[in-house]
PDB file of C-alpha atoms in Angstrom:
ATOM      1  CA  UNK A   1     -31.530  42.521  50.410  1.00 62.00           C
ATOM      2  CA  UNK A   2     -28.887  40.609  48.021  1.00 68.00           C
ATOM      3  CA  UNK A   3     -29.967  38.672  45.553  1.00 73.00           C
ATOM      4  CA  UNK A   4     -29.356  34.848  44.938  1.00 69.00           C
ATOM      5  CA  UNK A   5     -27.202  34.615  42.479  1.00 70.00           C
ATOM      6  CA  UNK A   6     -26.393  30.985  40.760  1.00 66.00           C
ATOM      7  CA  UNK A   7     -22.899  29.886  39.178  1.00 69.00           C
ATOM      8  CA  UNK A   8     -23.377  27.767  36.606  1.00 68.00           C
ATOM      9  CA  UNK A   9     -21.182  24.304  36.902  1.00 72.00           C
ATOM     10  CA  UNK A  10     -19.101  24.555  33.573  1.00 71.00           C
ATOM     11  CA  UNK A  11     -18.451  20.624  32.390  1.00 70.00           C
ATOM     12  CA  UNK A  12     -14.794  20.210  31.223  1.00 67.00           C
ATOM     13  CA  UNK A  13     -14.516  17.006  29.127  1.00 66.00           C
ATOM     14  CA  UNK A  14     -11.428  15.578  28.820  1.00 66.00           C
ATOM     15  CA  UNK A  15     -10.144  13.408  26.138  1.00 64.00           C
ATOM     16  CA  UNK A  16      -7.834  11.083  25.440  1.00 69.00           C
ATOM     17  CA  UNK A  17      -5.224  11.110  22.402  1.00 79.00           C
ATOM     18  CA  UNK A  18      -6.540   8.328  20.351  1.00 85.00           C
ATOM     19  CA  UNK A  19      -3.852   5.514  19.359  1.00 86.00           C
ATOM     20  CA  UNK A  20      -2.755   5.606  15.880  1.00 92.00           C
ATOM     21  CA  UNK A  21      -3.870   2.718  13.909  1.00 94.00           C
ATOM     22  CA  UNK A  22      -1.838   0.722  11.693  1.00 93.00           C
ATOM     23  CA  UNK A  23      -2.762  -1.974   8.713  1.00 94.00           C
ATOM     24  CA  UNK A  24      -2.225  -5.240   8.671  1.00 93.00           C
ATOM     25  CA  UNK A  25      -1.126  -5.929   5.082  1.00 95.00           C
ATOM     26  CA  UNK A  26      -1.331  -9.318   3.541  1.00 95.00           C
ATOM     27  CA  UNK A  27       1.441 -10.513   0.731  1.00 96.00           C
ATOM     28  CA  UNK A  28       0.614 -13.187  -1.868  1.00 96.00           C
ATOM     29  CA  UNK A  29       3.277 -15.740  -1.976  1.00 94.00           C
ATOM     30  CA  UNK A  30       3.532 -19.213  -3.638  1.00 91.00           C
ATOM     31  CA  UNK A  31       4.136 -21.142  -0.515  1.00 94.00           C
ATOM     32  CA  UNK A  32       0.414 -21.283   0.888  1.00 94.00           C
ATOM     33  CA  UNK A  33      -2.397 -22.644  -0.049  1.00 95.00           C
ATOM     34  CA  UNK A  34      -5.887 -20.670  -0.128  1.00 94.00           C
ATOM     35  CA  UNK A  35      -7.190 -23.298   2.767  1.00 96.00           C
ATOM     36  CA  UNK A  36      -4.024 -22.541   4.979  1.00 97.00           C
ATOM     37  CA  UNK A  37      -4.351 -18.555   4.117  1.00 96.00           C
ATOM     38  CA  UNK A  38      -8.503 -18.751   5.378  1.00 97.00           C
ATOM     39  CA  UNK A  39      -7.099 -21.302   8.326  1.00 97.00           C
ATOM     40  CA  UNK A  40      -4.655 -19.142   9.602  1.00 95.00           C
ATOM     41  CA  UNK A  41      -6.577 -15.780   9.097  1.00 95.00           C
ATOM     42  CA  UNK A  42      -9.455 -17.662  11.430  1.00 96.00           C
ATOM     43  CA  UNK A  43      -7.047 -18.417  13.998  1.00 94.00           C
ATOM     44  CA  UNK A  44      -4.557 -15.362  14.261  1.00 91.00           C
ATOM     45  CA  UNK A  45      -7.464 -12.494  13.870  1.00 91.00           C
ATOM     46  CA  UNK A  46     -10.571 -14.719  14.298  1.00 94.00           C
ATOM     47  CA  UNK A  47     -12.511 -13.311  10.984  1.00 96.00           C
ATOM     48  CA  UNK A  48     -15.545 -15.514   9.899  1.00 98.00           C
ATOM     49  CA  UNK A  49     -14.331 -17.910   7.392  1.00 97.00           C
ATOM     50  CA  UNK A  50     -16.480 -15.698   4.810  1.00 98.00           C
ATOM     51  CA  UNK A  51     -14.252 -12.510   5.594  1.00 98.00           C
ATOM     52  CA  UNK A  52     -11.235 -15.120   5.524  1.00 98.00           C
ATOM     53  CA  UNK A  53     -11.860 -16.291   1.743  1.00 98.00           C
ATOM     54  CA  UNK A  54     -12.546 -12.941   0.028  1.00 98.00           C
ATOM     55  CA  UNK A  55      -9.280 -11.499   1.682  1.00 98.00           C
ATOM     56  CA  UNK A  56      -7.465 -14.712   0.169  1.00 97.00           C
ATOM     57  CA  UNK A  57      -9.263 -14.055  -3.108  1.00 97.00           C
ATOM     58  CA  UNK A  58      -7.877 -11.074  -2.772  1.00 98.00           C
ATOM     59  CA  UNK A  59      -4.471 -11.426  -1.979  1.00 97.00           C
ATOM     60  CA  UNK A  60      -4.145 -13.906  -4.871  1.00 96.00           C
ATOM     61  CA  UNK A  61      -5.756 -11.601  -7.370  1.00 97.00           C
ATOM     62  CA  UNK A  62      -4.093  -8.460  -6.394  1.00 97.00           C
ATOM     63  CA  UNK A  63      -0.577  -9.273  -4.710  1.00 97.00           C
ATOM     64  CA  UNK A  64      -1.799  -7.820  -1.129  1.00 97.00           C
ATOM     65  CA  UNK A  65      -5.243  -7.089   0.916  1.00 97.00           C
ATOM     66  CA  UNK A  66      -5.412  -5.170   4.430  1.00 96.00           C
ATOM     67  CA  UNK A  67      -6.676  -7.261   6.730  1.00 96.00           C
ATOM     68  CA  UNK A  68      -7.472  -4.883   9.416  1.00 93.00           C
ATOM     69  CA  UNK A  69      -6.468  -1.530  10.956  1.00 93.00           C
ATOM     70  CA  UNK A  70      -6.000  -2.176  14.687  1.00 90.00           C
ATOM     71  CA  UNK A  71      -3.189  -0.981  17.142  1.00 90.00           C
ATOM     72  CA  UNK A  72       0.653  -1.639  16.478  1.00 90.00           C
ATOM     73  CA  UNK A  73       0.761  -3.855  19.271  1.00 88.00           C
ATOM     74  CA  UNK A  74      -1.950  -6.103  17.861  1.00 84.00           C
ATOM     75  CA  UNK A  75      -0.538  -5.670  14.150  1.00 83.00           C
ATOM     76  CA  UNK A  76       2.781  -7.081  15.423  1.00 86.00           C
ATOM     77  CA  UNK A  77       1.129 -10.016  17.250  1.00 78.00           C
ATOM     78  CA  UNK A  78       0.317 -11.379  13.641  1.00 66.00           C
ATOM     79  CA  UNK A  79       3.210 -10.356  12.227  1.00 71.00           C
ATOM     80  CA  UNK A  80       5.686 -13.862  10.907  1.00 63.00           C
TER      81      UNK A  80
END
């Protein structure tokens, strides 16, 4: 009499090409104030106004901060 014999199900996982991220990069420049810099950095990527001020503090101290690494599509909504 044949035995049962079992086939084991083999799991293939499949997996996605992750999406290159890019950096949003912050420039100092003379023309805004630290208030509008927080303001806008609120509004545009909606960081705490904690994350906001150190990134100005930043900017103004070193010439440029990231702000965040996120998609291009989301980088270039900020962009201007």
């Amino acid at each position: 009499m044949p035995r049962p014999t079992a086939t084991p199900e083999i799991e293939t996982t499949h997996r996605d090409k992750l999406t290159p991220l890019y950096h949003v990069v912050l420039l100092d420049d003379d023309d805004h104030t630290y208030e509008y810099v927080i303001e806008m950095l609120g509004k545009i990527f909606l960081l705490p106004t904690e994350v906001a001020f150190r990134l100005a503090v930043e900017v103004a101290t070193t010439g440029r901060t990231i702000v965040m690494p996120c998609e291009r599509e989301e980088a270039e909504f900020g962009r201007d």
